[in-house]
């Protein structure tokens, strides 16, 4: 894949980059740092990508790695600090609150499957986890989401 | 559950985010325009800084196996590769073997390995870890066998005796450590282990067995001095000494701050311990004293690295201790934190050979 085609496709994948980075990093500045690094790495290596259809999964994997790198660096620099979660500007944030309340290992499969539409097999490749693990995490996540949303309804 | 519109969860992509993408594409497309951090800014940033050790894990090679290679003849007396062990009543489903041990008169360390003897058996240690393994084993219809170990020493004066479990492929490594009170130092230490196995879902142990490890006393090794120099914008490293036992790696670095602004400031020392678990070490040091010492806890059954890395945070200079030749060298590289918690080096393009 050429750098020009990569740049065109990346613009089309902006929503994917936004949702995945937001699901892992609560702070917009960190999301932008991760996406910036991810795009730079993608541009450096895009010539190695033989099949254009693999771009979305490939760039998602790079972005997830960058998010992990950033989280680790932050943890090392500010081990005791709690990173404040920036809530998106929405009328109803119940879905955001519910998904954000999930443990990260459950949250990422939910975002990849239910928002990005990846199959469990594809998620298994992206996260380098067995497909069985992905399936069981989705089951756990659904259960947890149902409970959180029911609790929210009761409060309302 | 059907597809969710991401904008209902995270909102619409912000203009700022779009600008970030455009900027990243623009910057990456013109690498010649990338700016280097000026020295003055670097000096301002160095309120962080200096060194640490990072290392890779080798889960199957015993630590003690590598000691002779690491420090040659001087370390021979430390090696206790053969653990004198007796075991009563071998159990069904699991075999236990003493892998390695060390006892220096004050501290004791041992590794025993629990191996499933049936192919479809998954081992779980106690109840506190491997919940996922257990869950997956259930999904695939395997047998889950719990392992418990209760260590004790024949002598009473033991302030603490710890035990950790680590996954090692299909088997579990059980690592015990204890620190003895001063003045108590037999030539051969006996560690008694009560081994238990139980099937998943049962509270009581189904089978029990006894194991005794007899570990002869060894003495502390002497420190090794490394030769070479390391100079970057911030400091000059003049000497490094390294002391190693199977329990601990200690690195002492003497250095000279090169910038006046560095003197008297406090710095944060960062590092990852030997054998790459994510267990960050953060130490406050005083640059004016010109010396710092870091101690890294050795993880079980890990190999000693051929290279130990010390780095200046936010700079691209990495100091490398070559444990084979005991020399110091330097190369330009940046650190990359891997998913498994280990740290690797990324060499800048213009430095690659």
Short mmCIF file of C-alpha atoms in Angstrom, two decimals:
data_model
loop_
_atom_site.label_atom_id
_atom_site.label_comp_id
_atom_site.label_asym_id
_atom_site.label_seq_id
_atom_site.Cartn_x
_atom_site.Cartn_y
_atom_site.Cartn_z
CA UNK A 1 0.00 0.00 0.00
CA UNK A 2 1.34 3.44 -0.90
CA UNK A 3 1.53 6.28 1.59
CA UNK A 4 -1.01 8.26 -0.42
CA UNK A 5 -3.60 5.48 -0.33
CA UNK A 6 -2.84 4.94 3.36
CA UNK A 7 -3.50 8.62 4.08
CA UNK A 8 -6.80 8.51 2.18
CA UNK A 9 -7.97 5.38 4.00
CA UNK A 10 -6.94 6.71 7.40
CA UNK A 11 -9.22 9.69 7.00
CA UNK A 12 -12.07 7.26 6.31
CA UNK A 13 -11.15 5.32 9.45
CA UNK A 14 -11.17 8.39 11.69
CA UNK A 15 -14.24 7.20 13.60
CA UNK A 16 -12.61 3.85 14.35
CA UNK A 17 -9.48 5.58 15.63
CA UNK A 18 -11.61 7.92 17.72
CA UNK A 19 -13.77 5.24 19.33
CA UNK A 20 -10.94 2.82 20.04
CA UNK A 21 -8.62 5.47 21.49
CA UNK A 22 -11.45 6.97 23.55
CA UNK A 23 -12.34 3.56 24.96
CA UNK A 24 -8.79 3.08 26.21
CA UNK A 25 -7.67 6.59 27.11
CA UNK A 26 -10.07 8.89 28.91
CA UNK A 27 -8.16 12.07 28.16
CA UNK A 28 -8.41 13.73 24.69
CA UNK A 29 -4.77 14.83 24.75
CA UNK A 30 -3.64 11.26 25.33
CA UNK A 31 -5.96 9.98 22.60
CA UNK A 32 -4.40 12.43 20.17
CA UNK A 33 -0.87 11.43 21.19
CA UNK A 34 -1.67 7.76 20.66
CA UNK A 35 -3.34 8.36 17.30
CA UNK A 36 -0.45 10.58 16.20
CA UNK A 37 2.10 7.87 16.99
CA UNK A 38 -0.11 5.22 15.43
CA UNK A 39 -0.40 7.12 12.13
CA UNK A 40 3.33 7.79 12.01
CA UNK A 41 4.09 4.11 12.52
CA UNK A 42 1.44 3.17 10.00
CA UNK A 43 2.96 5.47 7.38
CA UNK A 44 6.42 4.05 7.98
CA UNK A 45 5.25 0.47 7.55
CA UNK A 46 2.30 0.70 5.17
CA UNK A 47 4.41 -0.47 2.25
CA UNK A 48 4.56 -3.89 3.94
CA UNK A 49 0.78 -4.23 3.85
CA UNK A 50 -0.07 -6.49 0.93
CA UNK A 51 -3.84 -6.60 1.29
CA UNK A 52 -5.63 -3.25 1.59
CA UNK A 53 -8.59 -4.95 3.27
CA UNK A 54 -6.38 -5.75 6.28
CA UNK A 55 -5.69 -2.07 6.93
CA UNK A 56 -8.47 -1.50 9.43
CA UNK A 57 -7.53 -4.44 11.69
CA UNK A 58 -3.83 -3.65 11.28
CA UNK A 59 -4.13 0.01 12.22
CA UNK A 60 -6.44 -0.87 15.11
CA UNK A 61 -3.80 -3.24 16.46
CA UNK A 62 -1.13 -0.52 16.20
CA UNK A 63 -3.40 1.97 17.94
CA UNK A 64 -4.15 -0.43 20.79
CA UNK A 65 -0.40 -0.99 21.27
CA UNK A 66 0.20 2.76 21.32
CA UNK A 67 -2.56 3.23 23.89
CA UNK A 68 -0.97 0.56 26.07
CA UNK A 69 2.44 2.22 25.69
CA UNK A 70 0.98 5.54 26.75
CA UNK A 71 -0.86 4.05 29.71
CA UNK A 72 2.34 2.40 30.91
CA UNK A 73 4.37 5.55 30.56
CA UNK A 74 1.78 7.50 32.48
CA UNK A 75 1.71 4.89 35.19
CA UNK A 76 5.47 5.10 35.51
CA UNK A 77 5.55 8.89 35.58
CA UNK A 78 2.53 9.46 37.82
CA UNK A 79 2.02 6.17 39.64
CA UNK A 80 -0.41 7.56 42.20
CA UNK A 81 -2.41 9.90 39.97
CA UNK A 82 -5.98 9.16 38.92
CA UNK A 83 -6.58 10.19 35.34
CA UNK A 84 -9.87 12.10 35.13
CA UNK A 85 -12.37 10.75 32.61
CA UNK A 86 -13.56 13.33 30.11
CA UNK A 87 -17.20 12.64 29.29
CA UNK A 88 -18.28 13.28 25.67
CA UNK A 89 -20.72 16.07 24.92
CA UNK A 90 -23.95 14.09 24.66
CA UNK A 91 -27.49 14.54 25.93
CA UNK A 92 -27.61 11.00 27.21
CA UNK A 93 -24.31 9.60 28.54
CA UNK A 94 -25.78 6.42 30.02
CA UNK A 95 -24.21 4.18 27.34
CA UNK A 96 -20.85 5.89 27.73
CA UNK A 97 -21.03 5.54 31.52
CA UNK A 98 -22.04 1.90 31.25
CA UNK A 99 -19.26 0.97 28.81
CA UNK A 100 -16.69 3.02 30.69
CA UNK A 101 -17.58 1.20 33.90
CA UNK A 102 -16.46 -2.10 32.36
CA UNK A 103 -13.05 -3.45 33.14
CA UNK A 104 -10.67 -2.70 30.26
CA UNK A 105 -10.32 -6.35 29.24
CA UNK A 106 -14.10 -6.46 28.75
CA UNK A 107 -14.50 -2.96 27.34
CA UNK A 108 -12.20 -3.36 24.36
CA UNK A 109 -13.95 -6.45 22.92
CA UNK A 110 -17.30 -4.66 23.34
CA UNK A 111 -16.11 -1.63 21.40
CA UNK A 112 -14.51 -3.74 18.68
CA UNK A 113 -17.51 -6.05 18.32
CA UNK A 114 -20.58 -3.92 18.92
CA UNK A 115 -19.36 -0.55 17.69
CA UNK A 116 -16.77 -1.49 15.08
CA UNK A 117 -18.46 -4.68 13.93
CA UNK A 118 -15.47 -7.00 14.12
CA UNK A 119 -16.19 -10.71 14.41
CA UNK A 120 -14.88 -12.61 17.43
CA UNK A 121 -12.29 -14.24 15.16
CA UNK A 122 -11.04 -10.85 14.00
CA UNK A 123 -10.96 -9.55 17.58
CA UNK A 124 -9.02 -12.62 18.60
CA UNK A 125 -6.38 -11.72 15.97
CA UNK A 126 -6.31 -8.06 16.95
CA UNK A 127 -6.01 -8.71 20.68
CA UNK A 128 -3.86 -11.83 20.25
CA UNK A 129 -6.22 -13.71 22.54
CA UNK A 130 -7.89 -17.07 21.91
CA UNK A 131 -11.32 -16.76 20.32
CA UNK A 132 -12.83 -18.58 23.30
CA UNK A 133 -11.49 -15.88 25.59
CA UNK A 134 -13.00 -13.15 23.41
CA UNK A 135 -16.36 -14.91 23.42
CA UNK A 136 -16.38 -15.39 27.16
CA UNK A 137 -15.38 -11.75 27.70
CA UNK A 138 -18.25 -10.61 25.50
CA UNK A 139 -20.62 -12.78 27.54
CA UNK A 140 -19.28 -11.28 30.78
CA UNK A 141 -19.44 -7.77 29.32
CA UNK A 142 -23.08 -8.19 28.21
CA UNK A 143 -23.99 -9.43 31.66
CA UNK A 144 -22.21 -6.50 33.32
CA UNK A 145 -23.72 -3.97 30.90
CA UNK A 146 -27.21 -5.30 31.47
CA UNK A 147 -26.79 -4.92 35.21
CA UNK A 148 -25.37 -1.40 34.99
CA UNK A 149 -28.12 -0.24 32.61
CA UNK A 150 -30.83 -1.81 34.79
CA UNK A 151 -29.40 -0.04 37.84
CA UNK A 152 -29.40 3.24 35.91
CA UNK A 153 -33.06 2.76 35.00
CA UNK A 154 -33.96 2.07 38.61
CA UNK A 155 -32.26 5.29 39.69
CA UNK A 156 -34.15 7.23 37.03
CA UNK B 1 -27.47 -7.33 21.24
CA UNK B 2 -27.17 -5.46 17.95
CA UNK B 3 -24.59 -2.99 16.67
CA UNK B 4 -24.21 0.23 18.63
CA UNK B 5 -23.69 3.54 16.91
CA UNK B 6 -20.36 4.73 18.31
CA UNK B 7 -21.47 8.36 18.24
CA UNK B 8 -24.15 7.52 20.85
CA UNK B 9 -21.37 6.36 23.16
CA UNK B 10 -18.40 8.61 22.44
CA UNK B 11 -20.06 11.46 20.57
CA UNK B 12 -19.13 12.74 17.14
CA UNK B 13 -15.47 12.91 16.19
CA UNK B 14 -14.26 16.28 17.39
CA UNK B 15 -12.67 18.90 15.16
CA UNK B 16 -9.61 18.72 17.36
CA UNK B 17 -9.31 15.00 16.71
CA UNK B 18 -9.66 15.53 12.97
CA UNK B 19 -6.97 18.18 13.12
CA UNK B 20 -4.74 15.76 14.98
CA UNK B 21 -5.11 13.17 12.20
CA UNK B 22 -4.40 15.76 9.54
CA UNK B 23 -1.36 16.96 11.45
CA UNK B 24 -0.02 13.42 11.94
CA UNK B 25 -0.35 12.71 8.23
CA UNK B 26 1.32 15.99 7.37
CA UNK B 27 4.23 15.57 9.81
CA UNK B 28 4.85 11.98 8.86
CA UNK B 29 4.82 12.89 5.19
CA UNK B 30 7.71 15.31 5.67
CA UNK B 31 10.16 13.66 8.06
CA UNK B 32 12.93 16.15 7.28
CA UNK B 33 10.99 18.85 9.06
CA UNK B 34 10.91 17.02 12.35
CA UNK B 35 12.38 19.12 15.05
CA UNK B 36 14.84 17.90 17.63
CA UNK B 37 14.40 19.04 21.19
CA UNK B 38 16.85 21.89 21.81
CA UNK B 39 19.44 21.41 24.53
CA UNK B 40 17.96 24.20 26.64
CA UNK B 41 14.55 22.55 26.62
CA UNK B 42 16.17 19.26 27.42
CA UNK B 43 17.83 20.85 30.43
CA UNK B 44 14.42 22.07 31.58
CA UNK B 45 12.94 18.62 31.12
CA UNK B 46 15.55 16.85 33.14
CA UNK B 47 13.79 17.32 36.39
CA UNK B 48 12.98 13.68 35.89
CA UNK B 49 15.72 11.47 35.23
CA UNK B 50 18.35 8.74 35.04
CA UNK B 51 18.65 5.15 34.83
CA UNK B 52 17.24 1.75 35.61
CA UNK B 53 17.71 -1.78 34.54
CA UNK B 54 15.66 -3.77 32.17
CA UNK B 55 15.91 -7.32 31.23
CA UNK B 56 14.29 -10.12 29.32
CA UNK B 57 12.70 -13.21 30.68
CA UNK B 58 13.62 -16.72 29.89
CA UNK B 59 11.08 -18.85 31.57
CA UNK B 60 12.58 -22.25 31.04
CA UNK B 61 16.23 -21.74 31.90
CA UNK B 62 17.04 -21.92 35.56
CA UNK B 63 18.72 -18.95 37.08
CA UNK B 64 21.30 -21.06 38.78
CA UNK B 65 22.15 -22.77 35.52
CA UNK B 66 23.46 -19.48 34.23
CA UNK B 67 25.51 -18.37 37.18
CA UNK B 68 28.81 -19.90 36.06
CA UNK B 69 28.42 -18.28 32.67
CA UNK B 70 27.68 -14.96 34.27
CA UNK B 71 30.51 -14.55 36.71
CA UNK B 72 32.83 -17.37 35.86
CA UNK B 73 34.86 -19.19 38.48
CA UNK B 74 34.00 -16.77 41.22
CA UNK B 75 30.35 -17.78 41.15
CA UNK B 76 30.89 -21.54 41.13
CA UNK B 77 30.41 -21.78 44.85
CA UNK B 78 26.91 -20.31 44.50
CA UNK B 79 25.59 -22.97 42.21
CA UNK B 80 23.31 -25.52 43.78
CA UNK B 81 21.73 -27.08 40.73
CA UNK B 82 20.98 -30.38 42.41
CA UNK B 83 18.48 -30.07 45.18
CA UNK B 84 18.64 -32.93 47.65
CA UNK B 85 14.99 -33.82 47.86
CA UNK B 86 12.79 -36.56 49.14
CA UNK B 87 9.11 -36.95 48.45
CA UNK B 88 6.64 -39.23 50.12
CA UNK B 89 3.42 -40.59 48.59
CA UNK B 90 3.53 -39.35 44.97
CA UNK B 91 0.14 -37.98 43.98
CA UNK B 92 -2.15 -38.77 41.11
CA UNK B 93 -2.43 -36.09 38.47
CA UNK B 94 0.56 -33.98 39.54
CA UNK B 95 4.29 -34.51 39.90
CA UNK B 96 6.42 -32.16 42.01
CA UNK B 97 10.16 -31.63 41.43
CA UNK B 98 12.63 -29.36 43.18
CA UNK B 99 14.19 -27.27 40.42
CA UNK B 100 16.70 -24.99 42.08
CA UNK B 101 17.58 -23.56 45.45
CA UNK B 102 19.84 -21.07 47.16
CA UNK B 103 20.64 -20.41 50.79
CA UNK B 104 23.29 -17.94 51.94
CA UNK B 105 22.94 -18.32 55.70
CA UNK B 106 20.41 -15.53 55.92
CA UNK B 107 18.02 -15.93 53.05
CA UNK B 108 16.60 -18.98 51.37
CA UNK B 109 14.99 -19.36 47.97
CA UNK B 110 13.72 -22.44 46.18
CA UNK B 111 11.69 -23.32 43.14
CA UNK B 112 9.61 -26.44 42.82
CA UNK B 113 7.71 -27.29 39.71
CA UNK B 114 4.25 -28.83 39.66
CA UNK B 115 3.59 -30.64 36.37
CA UNK B 116 0.26 -32.19 35.34
CA UNK B 117 0.76 -35.86 34.48
CA UNK B 118 -2.38 -36.13 32.34
CA UNK B 119 -2.54 -34.21 29.09
CA UNK B 120 -6.02 -32.74 29.56
CA UNK B 121 -5.40 -31.58 33.12
CA UNK B 122 -5.05 -27.89 33.92
CA UNK B 123 -3.34 -26.95 37.17
CA UNK B 124 -4.46 -24.02 39.28
CA UNK B 125 -2.61 -22.81 42.33
CA UNK B 126 -4.76 -22.15 45.35
CA UNK B 127 -7.84 -20.12 44.58
CA UNK B 128 -6.33 -16.74 43.99
CA UNK B 129 -5.16 -16.90 40.40
CA UNK B 130 -5.79 -18.62 37.13
CA UNK B 131 -9.52 -17.94 37.28
CA UNK B 132 -9.44 -17.47 33.53
CA UNK B 133 -7.55 -20.71 33.01
CA UNK B 134 -10.14 -22.47 35.05
CA UNK B 135 -12.95 -20.89 33.09
CA UNK B 136 -11.38 -21.82 29.78
CA UNK B 137 -10.61 -25.30 30.97
CA UNK B 138 -14.29 -25.73 31.79
CA UNK B 139 -15.23 -24.50 28.34
CA UNK B 140 -12.96 -27.07 26.70
CA UNK B 141 -13.91 -29.85 29.09
CA UNK B 142 -10.53 -30.28 30.78
CA UNK B 143 -9.92 -31.35 34.36
CA UNK B 144 -8.87 -28.60 36.72
CA UNK B 145 -6.67 -29.73 39.56
CA UNK B 146 -5.86 -27.33 42.36
CA UNK B 147 -2.40 -27.33 43.92
CA UNK B 148 -1.60 -26.21 47.45
CA UNK B 149 1.78 -26.06 49.18
CA UNK B 150 2.42 -25.32 52.82
CA UNK B 151 6.11 -24.61 53.50
CA UNK B 152 7.81 -24.73 56.89
CA UNK B 153 11.35 -24.93 58.24
CA UNK B 154 12.38 -27.24 61.04
CA UNK B 155 13.84 -24.37 63.04
CA UNK B 156 11.40 -22.00 64.75
CA UNK B 157 13.12 -18.67 64.29
CA UNK B 158 11.80 -17.72 60.85
CA UNK B 159 10.28 -14.28 60.64
CA UNK B 160 8.58 -14.81 57.31
CA UNK B 161 8.23 -17.42 54.65
CA UNK B 162 6.70 -16.38 51.38
CA UNK B 163 5.43 -18.43 48.48
CA UNK B 164 4.46 -17.32 45.01
CA UNK B 165 3.09 -19.23 42.07
CA UNK B 166 3.97 -18.53 38.45
CA UNK B 167 2.70 -20.07 35.25
CA UNK B 168 5.32 -21.90 33.21
CA UNK B 169 3.55 -23.43 30.22
CA UNK B 170 1.37 -26.25 31.48
CA UNK B 171 3.18 -26.41 34.81
CA UNK B 172 3.31 -24.10 37.81
CA UNK B 173 6.51 -22.87 39.41
CA UNK B 174 6.19 -22.43 43.15
CA UNK B 175 8.79 -20.06 44.47
CA UNK B 176 9.48 -19.86 48.17
CA UNK B 177 11.58 -17.23 49.91
CA UNK B 178 12.37 -16.67 53.55
CA UNK B 179 14.65 -14.47 55.57
CA UNK B 180 16.19 -16.00 58.65
CA UNK B 181 16.88 -14.13 61.86
CA UNK B 182 20.49 -13.10 62.42
CA UNK B 183 22.71 -15.59 64.21
CA UNK B 184 20.68 -18.53 62.95
CA UNK B 185 22.64 -20.16 60.21
CA UNK B 186 22.86 -23.95 59.86
CA UNK B 187 25.20 -25.36 57.20
CA UNK B 188 22.34 -27.24 55.59
CA UNK B 189 18.81 -25.88 55.73
CA UNK B 190 15.83 -28.20 55.57
CA UNK B 191 12.62 -26.92 54.00
CA UNK B 192 9.54 -29.06 54.55
CA UNK B 193 6.67 -28.81 52.14
CA UNK B 194 3.22 -30.23 52.57
CA UNK B 195 1.89 -30.71 49.06
CA UNK B 196 -1.80 -30.98 48.38
CA UNK B 197 -4.05 -31.49 45.38
CA UNK B 198 -7.76 -31.06 45.12
CA UNK B 199 -10.31 -31.23 42.34
CA UNK B 200 -12.14 -28.11 41.31
CA UNK B 201 -15.24 -27.48 43.39
CA UNK B 202 -14.02 -29.31 46.48
CA UNK B 203 -12.85 -27.44 49.55
CA UNK B 204 -10.97 -30.21 51.28
CA UNK B 205 -7.66 -31.55 49.96
CA UNK B 206 -8.11 -34.88 48.26
CA UNK B 207 -4.47 -35.94 48.44
CA UNK B 208 -1.48 -34.88 50.47
CA UNK B 209 2.21 -35.56 50.27
CA UNK B 210 5.38 -34.43 52.03
CA UNK B 211 8.54 -33.11 50.42
CA UNK B 212 11.83 -32.14 52.07
CA UNK B 213 14.49 -30.01 50.40
CA UNK B 214 17.98 -29.95 51.91
CA UNK B 215 19.87 -26.86 50.77
CA UNK B 216 23.58 -26.37 51.58
CA UNK B 217 24.80 -22.91 52.54
CA UNK B 218 26.68 -20.80 50.01
CA UNK B 219 28.44 -17.48 50.49
CA UNK B 220 27.86 -14.06 48.99
CA UNK B 221 29.61 -13.26 45.71
CA UNK B 222 31.91 -10.30 45.34
CA UNK B 223 30.95 -7.31 43.23
CA UNK B 224 32.07 -7.00 39.63
CA UNK B 225 33.38 -3.71 38.32
CA UNK B 226 32.51 -2.69 34.80
CA UNK B 227 34.87 -0.58 32.74
CA UNK B 228 34.09 2.02 30.14
CA UNK B 229 32.55 5.48 30.00
CA UNK B 230 29.16 6.93 29.24
CA UNK B 231 28.70 10.62 28.53
CA UNK B 232 25.62 12.43 27.33
CA UNK B 233 24.22 15.93 27.74
CA UNK B 234 23.33 15.38 31.36
CA UNK B 235 25.88 13.23 33.03
CA UNK B 236 29.05 11.27 32.81
CA UNK B 237 29.04 7.76 34.22
CA UNK B 238 32.45 6.84 35.51
CA UNK B 239 32.04 3.47 37.12
CA UNK B 240 29.45 0.79 37.57
CA UNK B 241 29.59 -2.13 39.95
CA UNK B 242 27.21 -5.03 39.95
CA UNK B 243 26.55 -7.66 42.61
CA UNK B 244 24.44 -10.66 41.94
CA UNK B 245 22.86 -13.42 43.96
CA UNK B 246 19.98 -15.65 42.92
CA UNK B 247 17.73 -13.34 44.92
CA UNK B 248 18.90 -9.92 43.99
CA UNK B 249 20.78 -7.90 41.43
CA UNK B 250 22.34 -4.72 42.75
CA UNK B 251 23.77 -2.05 40.47
CA UNK B 252 25.72 0.90 41.80
CA UNK B 253 26.43 3.73 39.39
CA UNK B 254 28.81 6.60 40.11
CA UNK B 255 28.37 9.60 37.87
CA UNK B 256 29.15 13.25 37.41
CA UNK B 257 26.36 15.73 36.55
CA UNK B 258 27.54 17.76 33.56
CA UNK B 259 25.03 20.58 33.74
CA UNK B 260 25.10 22.99 36.63
CA UNK B 261 21.31 22.95 36.62
CA UNK B 262 21.38 19.26 37.51
CA UNK B 263 23.32 19.67 40.70
CA UNK B 264 21.32 19.55 43.87
CA UNK B 265 18.10 18.63 42.09
CA UNK B 266 16.27 15.47 42.94
CA UNK B 267 15.65 13.01 40.20
CA UNK B 268 13.36 10.11 39.74
CA UNK B 269 15.07 6.89 38.84
CA UNK B 270 12.96 4.53 36.85
CA UNK B 271 13.51 0.96 35.95
CA UNK B 272 12.01 -2.41 35.37
CA UNK B 273 13.26 -5.26 37.49
CA UNK B 274 15.25 -8.11 36.14
CA UNK B 275 13.09 -10.57 34.31
CA UNK B 276 10.66 -8.06 32.91
CA UNK B 277 7.59 -8.31 35.09
CA UNK B 278 5.79 -5.01 35.29
CA UNK B 279 6.91 -4.09 38.75
CA UNK B 280 8.33 -0.63 38.39
CA UNK B 281 11.05 0.56 40.66
CA UNK B 282 11.07 4.25 41.36
CA UNK B 283 13.82 5.66 43.49
CA UNK B 284 14.56 9.20 44.51
CA UNK B 285 18.21 10.06 44.17
CA UNK B 286 20.21 13.16 44.79
CA UNK B 287 22.27 14.16 41.77
CA UNK B 288 24.69 16.10 43.95
CA UNK B 289 25.90 12.96 45.69
CA UNK B 290 27.07 11.51 42.39
CA UNK B 291 26.01 7.95 43.09
CA UNK B 292 22.93 5.80 43.12
CA UNK B 293 22.26 2.16 43.79
CA UNK B 294 19.31 0.20 42.49
CA UNK B 295 18.35 -3.26 43.60
CA UNK B 296 16.26 -5.52 41.45
CA UNK B 297 14.45 -8.52 42.78
CA UNK B 298 15.19 -11.55 40.67
CA UNK B 299 12.16 -13.38 39.45
CA UNK B 300 12.02 -17.16 39.57
CA UNK B 301 13.69 -19.27 36.97
CA UNK B 302 14.68 -16.37 34.82
CA UNK B 303 17.86 -16.17 32.84
CA UNK B 304 20.31 -13.41 33.44
CA UNK B 305 20.42 -11.03 30.52
CA UNK B 306 23.41 -10.69 28.29
CA UNK B 307 22.89 -6.97 28.43
CA UNK B 308 21.59 -4.75 31.19
CA UNK B 309 20.24 -1.40 30.15
CA UNK B 310 20.39 1.87 32.03
CA UNK B 311 18.78 4.84 30.44
CA UNK B 312 18.32 8.52 30.81
CA UNK B 313 14.62 9.14 30.62
CA UNK B 314 13.51 11.26 27.65
CA UNK B 315 16.89 11.13 25.98
CA UNK B 316 18.00 8.63 23.37
CA UNK B 317 21.19 7.55 25.11
CA UNK B 318 21.12 4.08 26.57
CA UNK B 319 23.95 2.74 28.62
CA UNK B 320 24.55 -0.96 28.14
CA UNK B 321 26.27 -3.23 30.60
CA UNK B 322 27.58 -6.28 28.79
CA UNK B 323 27.51 -9.04 31.38
CA UNK B 324 29.75 -11.25 29.24
CA UNK B 325 32.67 -8.85 28.83
CA UNK B 326 31.85 -6.65 31.84
CA UNK B 327 32.13 -3.50 29.79
CA UNK B 328 30.02 -0.36 29.43
CA UNK B 329 28.95 0.95 26.06
CA UNK B 330 26.41 3.43 24.81
CA UNK B 331 24.01 3.55 21.92
CA UNK B 332 21.25 5.79 20.70
CA UNK B 333 17.87 4.19 21.12
CA UNK B 334 14.48 4.85 22.59
CA UNK B 335 12.50 2.62 24.89
CA UNK B 336 9.39 0.80 23.80
CA UNK B 337 7.10 -0.65 26.43
CA UNK B 338 5.73 -3.96 25.22
CA UNK B 339 2.32 -5.43 26.00
CA UNK B 340 3.83 -8.06 28.26
CA UNK B 341 5.47 -5.39 30.40
CA UNK B 342 8.99 -5.86 29.10
CA UNK B 343 11.04 -3.03 27.67
CA UNK B 344 12.79 -3.20 24.32
CA UNK B 345 14.97 -0.77 22.43
CA UNK B 346 14.04 0.93 19.23
CA UNK B 347 17.08 2.18 17.39
CA UNK B 348 16.64 5.45 15.51
CA UNK B 349 16.73 5.01 11.74
CA UNK B 350 19.88 6.99 11.17
CA UNK B 351 21.78 4.89 13.69
CA UNK B 352 20.85 1.55 12.23
CA UNK B 353 23.60 -0.39 10.61
#
